[in-house]
PDB file of C-alpha atoms in Angstrom:
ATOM      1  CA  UNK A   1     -15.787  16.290 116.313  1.00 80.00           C
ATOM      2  CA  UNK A   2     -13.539  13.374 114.871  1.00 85.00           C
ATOM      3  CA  UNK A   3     -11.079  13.544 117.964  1.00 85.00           C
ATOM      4  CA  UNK A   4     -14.997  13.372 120.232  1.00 86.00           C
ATOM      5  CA  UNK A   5     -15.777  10.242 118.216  1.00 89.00           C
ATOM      6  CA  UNK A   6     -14.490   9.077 115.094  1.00 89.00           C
ATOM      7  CA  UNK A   7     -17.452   8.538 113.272  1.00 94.00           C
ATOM      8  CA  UNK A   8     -17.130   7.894 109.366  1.00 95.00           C
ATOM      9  CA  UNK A   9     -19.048  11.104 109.144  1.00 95.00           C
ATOM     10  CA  UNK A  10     -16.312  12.859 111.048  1.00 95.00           C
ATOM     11  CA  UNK A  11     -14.421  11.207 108.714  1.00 96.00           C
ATOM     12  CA  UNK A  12     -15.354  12.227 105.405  1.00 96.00           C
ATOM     13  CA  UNK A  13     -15.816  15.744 106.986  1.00 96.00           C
ATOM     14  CA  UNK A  14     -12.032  16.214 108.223  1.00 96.00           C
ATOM     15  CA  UNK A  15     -10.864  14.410 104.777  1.00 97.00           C
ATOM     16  CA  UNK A  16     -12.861  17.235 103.076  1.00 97.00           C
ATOM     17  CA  UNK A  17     -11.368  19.984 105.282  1.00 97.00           C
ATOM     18  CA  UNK A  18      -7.829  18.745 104.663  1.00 96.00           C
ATOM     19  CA  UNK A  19      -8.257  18.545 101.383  1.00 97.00           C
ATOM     20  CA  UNK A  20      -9.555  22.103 101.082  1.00 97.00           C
ATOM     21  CA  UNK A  21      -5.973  22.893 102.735  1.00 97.00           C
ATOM     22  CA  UNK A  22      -4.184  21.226 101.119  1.00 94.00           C
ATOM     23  CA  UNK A  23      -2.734  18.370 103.048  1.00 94.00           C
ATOM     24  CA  UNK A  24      -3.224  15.447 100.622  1.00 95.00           C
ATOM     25  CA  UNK A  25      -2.081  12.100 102.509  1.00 92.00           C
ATOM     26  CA  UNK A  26      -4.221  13.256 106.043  1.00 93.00           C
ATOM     27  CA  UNK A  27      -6.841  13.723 104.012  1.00 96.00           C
ATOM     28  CA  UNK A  28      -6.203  10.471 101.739  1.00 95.00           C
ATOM     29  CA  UNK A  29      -6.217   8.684 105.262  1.00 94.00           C
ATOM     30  CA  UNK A  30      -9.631  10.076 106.391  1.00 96.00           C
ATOM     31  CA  UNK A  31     -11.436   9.918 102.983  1.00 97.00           C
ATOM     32  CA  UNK A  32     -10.217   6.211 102.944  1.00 96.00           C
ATOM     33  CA  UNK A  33     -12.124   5.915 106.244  1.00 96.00           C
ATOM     34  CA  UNK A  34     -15.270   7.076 105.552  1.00 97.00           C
ATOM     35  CA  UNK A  35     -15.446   5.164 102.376  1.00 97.00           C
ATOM     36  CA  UNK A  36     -15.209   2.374 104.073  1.00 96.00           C
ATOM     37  CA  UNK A  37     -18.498   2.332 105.975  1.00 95.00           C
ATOM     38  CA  UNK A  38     -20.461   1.281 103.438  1.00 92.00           C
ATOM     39  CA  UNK A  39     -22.922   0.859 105.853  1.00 94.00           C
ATOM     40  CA  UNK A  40     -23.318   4.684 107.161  1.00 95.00           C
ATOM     41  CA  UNK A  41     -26.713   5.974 105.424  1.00 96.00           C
ATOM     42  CA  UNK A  42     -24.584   9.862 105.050  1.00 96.00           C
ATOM     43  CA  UNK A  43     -21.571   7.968 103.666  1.00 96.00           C
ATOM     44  CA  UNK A  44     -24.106   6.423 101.030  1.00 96.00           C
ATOM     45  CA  UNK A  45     -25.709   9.772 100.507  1.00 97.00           C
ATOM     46  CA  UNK A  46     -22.425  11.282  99.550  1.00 97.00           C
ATOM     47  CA  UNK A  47     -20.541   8.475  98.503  1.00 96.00           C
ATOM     48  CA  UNK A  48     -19.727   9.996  94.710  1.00 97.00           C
ATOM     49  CA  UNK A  49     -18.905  13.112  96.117  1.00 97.00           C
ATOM     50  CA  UNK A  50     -16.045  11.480  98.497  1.00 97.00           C
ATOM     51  CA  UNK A  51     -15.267   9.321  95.792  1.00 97.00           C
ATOM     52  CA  UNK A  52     -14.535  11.604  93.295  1.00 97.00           C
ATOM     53  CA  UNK A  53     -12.783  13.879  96.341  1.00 97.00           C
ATOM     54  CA  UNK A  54     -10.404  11.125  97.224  1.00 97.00           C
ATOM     55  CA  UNK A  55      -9.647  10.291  93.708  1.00 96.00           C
ATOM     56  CA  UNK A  56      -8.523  14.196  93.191  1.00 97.00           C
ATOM     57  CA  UNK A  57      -6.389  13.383  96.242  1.00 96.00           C
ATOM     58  CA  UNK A  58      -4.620  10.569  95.164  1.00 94.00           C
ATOM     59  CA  UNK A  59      -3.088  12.207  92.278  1.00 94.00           C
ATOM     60  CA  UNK A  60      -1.425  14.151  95.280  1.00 95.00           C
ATOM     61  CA  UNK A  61      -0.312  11.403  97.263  1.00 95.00           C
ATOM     62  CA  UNK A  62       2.849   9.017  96.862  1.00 95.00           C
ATOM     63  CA  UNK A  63       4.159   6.135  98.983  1.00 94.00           C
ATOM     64  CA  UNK A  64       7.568   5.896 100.757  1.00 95.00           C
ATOM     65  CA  UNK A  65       9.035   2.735 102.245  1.00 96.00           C
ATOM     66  CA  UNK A  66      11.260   4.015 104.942  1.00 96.00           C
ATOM     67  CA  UNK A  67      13.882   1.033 105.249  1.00 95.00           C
ATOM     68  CA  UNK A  68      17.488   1.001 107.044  1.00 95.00           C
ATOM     69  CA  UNK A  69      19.326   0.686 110.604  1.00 93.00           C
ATOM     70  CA  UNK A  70      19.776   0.598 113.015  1.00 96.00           C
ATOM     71  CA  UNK A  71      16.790  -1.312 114.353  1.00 96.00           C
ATOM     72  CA  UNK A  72      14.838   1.167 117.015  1.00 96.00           C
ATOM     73  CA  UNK A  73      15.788   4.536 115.509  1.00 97.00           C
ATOM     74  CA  UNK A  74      12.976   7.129 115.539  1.00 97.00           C
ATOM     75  CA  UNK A  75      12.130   8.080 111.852  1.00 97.00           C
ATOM     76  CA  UNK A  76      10.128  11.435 111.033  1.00 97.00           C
ATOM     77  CA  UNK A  77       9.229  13.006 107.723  1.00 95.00           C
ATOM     78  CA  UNK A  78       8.832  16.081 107.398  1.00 94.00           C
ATOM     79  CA  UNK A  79       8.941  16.880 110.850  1.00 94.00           C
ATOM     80  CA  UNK A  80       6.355  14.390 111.536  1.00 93.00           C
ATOM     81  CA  UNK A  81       7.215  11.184 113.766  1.00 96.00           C
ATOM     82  CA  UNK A  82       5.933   8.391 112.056  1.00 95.00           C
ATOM     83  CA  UNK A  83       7.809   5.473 113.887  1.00 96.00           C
ATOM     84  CA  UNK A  84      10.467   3.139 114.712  1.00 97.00           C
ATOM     85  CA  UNK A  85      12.928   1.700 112.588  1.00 96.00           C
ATOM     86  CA  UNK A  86      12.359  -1.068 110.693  1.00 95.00           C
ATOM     87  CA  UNK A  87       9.035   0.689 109.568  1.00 94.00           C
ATOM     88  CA  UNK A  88       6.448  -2.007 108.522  1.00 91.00           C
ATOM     89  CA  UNK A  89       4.100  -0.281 106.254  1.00 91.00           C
ATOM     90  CA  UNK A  90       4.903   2.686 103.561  1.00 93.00           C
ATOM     91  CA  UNK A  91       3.909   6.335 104.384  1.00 91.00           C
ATOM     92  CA  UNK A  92       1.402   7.924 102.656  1.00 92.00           C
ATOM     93  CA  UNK A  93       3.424  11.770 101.776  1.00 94.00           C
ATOM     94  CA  UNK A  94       2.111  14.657  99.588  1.00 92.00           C
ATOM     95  CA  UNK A  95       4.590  15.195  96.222  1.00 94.00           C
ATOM     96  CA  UNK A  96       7.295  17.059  95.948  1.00 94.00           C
ATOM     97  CA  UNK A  97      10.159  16.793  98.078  1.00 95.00           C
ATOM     98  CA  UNK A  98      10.253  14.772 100.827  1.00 94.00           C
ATOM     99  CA  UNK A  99      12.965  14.915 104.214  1.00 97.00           C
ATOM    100  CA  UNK A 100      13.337  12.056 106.073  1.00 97.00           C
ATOM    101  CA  UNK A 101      15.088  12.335 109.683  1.00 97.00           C
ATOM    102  CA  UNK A 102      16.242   9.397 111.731  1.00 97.00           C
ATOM    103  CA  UNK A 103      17.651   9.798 115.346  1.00 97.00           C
ATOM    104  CA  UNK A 104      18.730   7.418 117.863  1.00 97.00           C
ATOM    105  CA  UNK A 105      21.082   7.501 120.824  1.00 96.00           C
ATOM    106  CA  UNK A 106      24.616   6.857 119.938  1.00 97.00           C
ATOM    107  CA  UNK A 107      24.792   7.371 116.364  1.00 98.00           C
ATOM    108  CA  UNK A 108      24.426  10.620 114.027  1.00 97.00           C
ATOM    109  CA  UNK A 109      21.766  11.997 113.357  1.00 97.00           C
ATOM    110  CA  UNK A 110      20.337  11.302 109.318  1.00 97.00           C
ATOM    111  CA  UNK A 111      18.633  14.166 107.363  1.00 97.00           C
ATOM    112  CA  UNK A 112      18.172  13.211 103.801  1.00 97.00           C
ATOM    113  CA  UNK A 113      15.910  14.585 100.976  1.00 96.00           C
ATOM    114  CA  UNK A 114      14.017  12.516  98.148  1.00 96.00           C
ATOM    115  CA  UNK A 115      11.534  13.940  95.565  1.00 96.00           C
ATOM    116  CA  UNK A 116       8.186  11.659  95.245  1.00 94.00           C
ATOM    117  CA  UNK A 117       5.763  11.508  92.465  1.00 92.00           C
ATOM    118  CA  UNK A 118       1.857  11.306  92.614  1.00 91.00           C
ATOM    119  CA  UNK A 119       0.748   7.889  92.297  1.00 87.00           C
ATOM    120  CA  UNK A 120       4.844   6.069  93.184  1.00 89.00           C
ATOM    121  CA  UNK A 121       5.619   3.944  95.612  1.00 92.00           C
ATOM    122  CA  UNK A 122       9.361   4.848  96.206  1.00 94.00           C
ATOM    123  CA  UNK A 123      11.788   3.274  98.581  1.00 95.00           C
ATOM    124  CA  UNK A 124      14.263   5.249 100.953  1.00 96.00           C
ATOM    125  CA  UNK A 125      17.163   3.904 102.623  1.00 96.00           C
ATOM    126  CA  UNK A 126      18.011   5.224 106.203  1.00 96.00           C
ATOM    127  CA  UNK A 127      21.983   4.187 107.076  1.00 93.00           C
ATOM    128  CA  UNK A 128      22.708   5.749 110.589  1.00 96.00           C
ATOM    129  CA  UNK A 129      26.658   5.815 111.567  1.00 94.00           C
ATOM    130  CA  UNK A 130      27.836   5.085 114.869  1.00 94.00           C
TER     131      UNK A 130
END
């Protein structure tokens, strides 16, 4: 329904679904969304209940600034692409250990691993060699 139109609705109900699984920032993201039409008469109606739900969900949720070179490499974490270096804004990531991948033609590829706590906004350093 969200991917057929995004409606805060949509919202709120895919944030609840991911949060039922388990996947904390996605459903940070969508719960963030909803919230945000404070306009929507079923947001109103439920508004405690996805407050509340996306406060549980923070406590599951960390940021990572993703900085480095080379300018242009593709960064993913945890398998999932989430841009070009230099990244402008930090990733919302579930806790625990993180891997961060960068790739880019001519250098080696970067793997590296950093642990991030609930409620941190942690900075990671890509350096790519030639």
């Amino acid at each position: 329904a969200y991917s057929a139109k995004a409606t805060p609705r949509a919202a709120a109900q895919l944030g609840l679904a991911e949060y039922a699984l388990g996947q904390w920032a996605e459903a940070e993201g969508h719960l963030v969304e909803a919230l945000r039409a404070k306009q929507d008469r079923w947001v109103q109606k439920h508004r405690a209940t996805l407050q509340e739900s996306l406060d549980y969900v923070r406590a599951h949720v960390g940021r990572l600034e993703i900085r480095g070179e080379p300018p242009g490499a593709e960064v993913r974490v945890n398998g999932k692409m989430v841009g070009h270096l230099p990244l402008v804004d930090a990733q919302a990531v579930t806790v625990g250990e993180i891997e961060v991948e960068a790739r880019m033609k001519g250098f080696v590829d970067f793997v590296g691993r950093t642990k991030v706590e609930a409620n941190r906004y942690q900075t990671f350093v890509v350096r790519m060699v030639p």
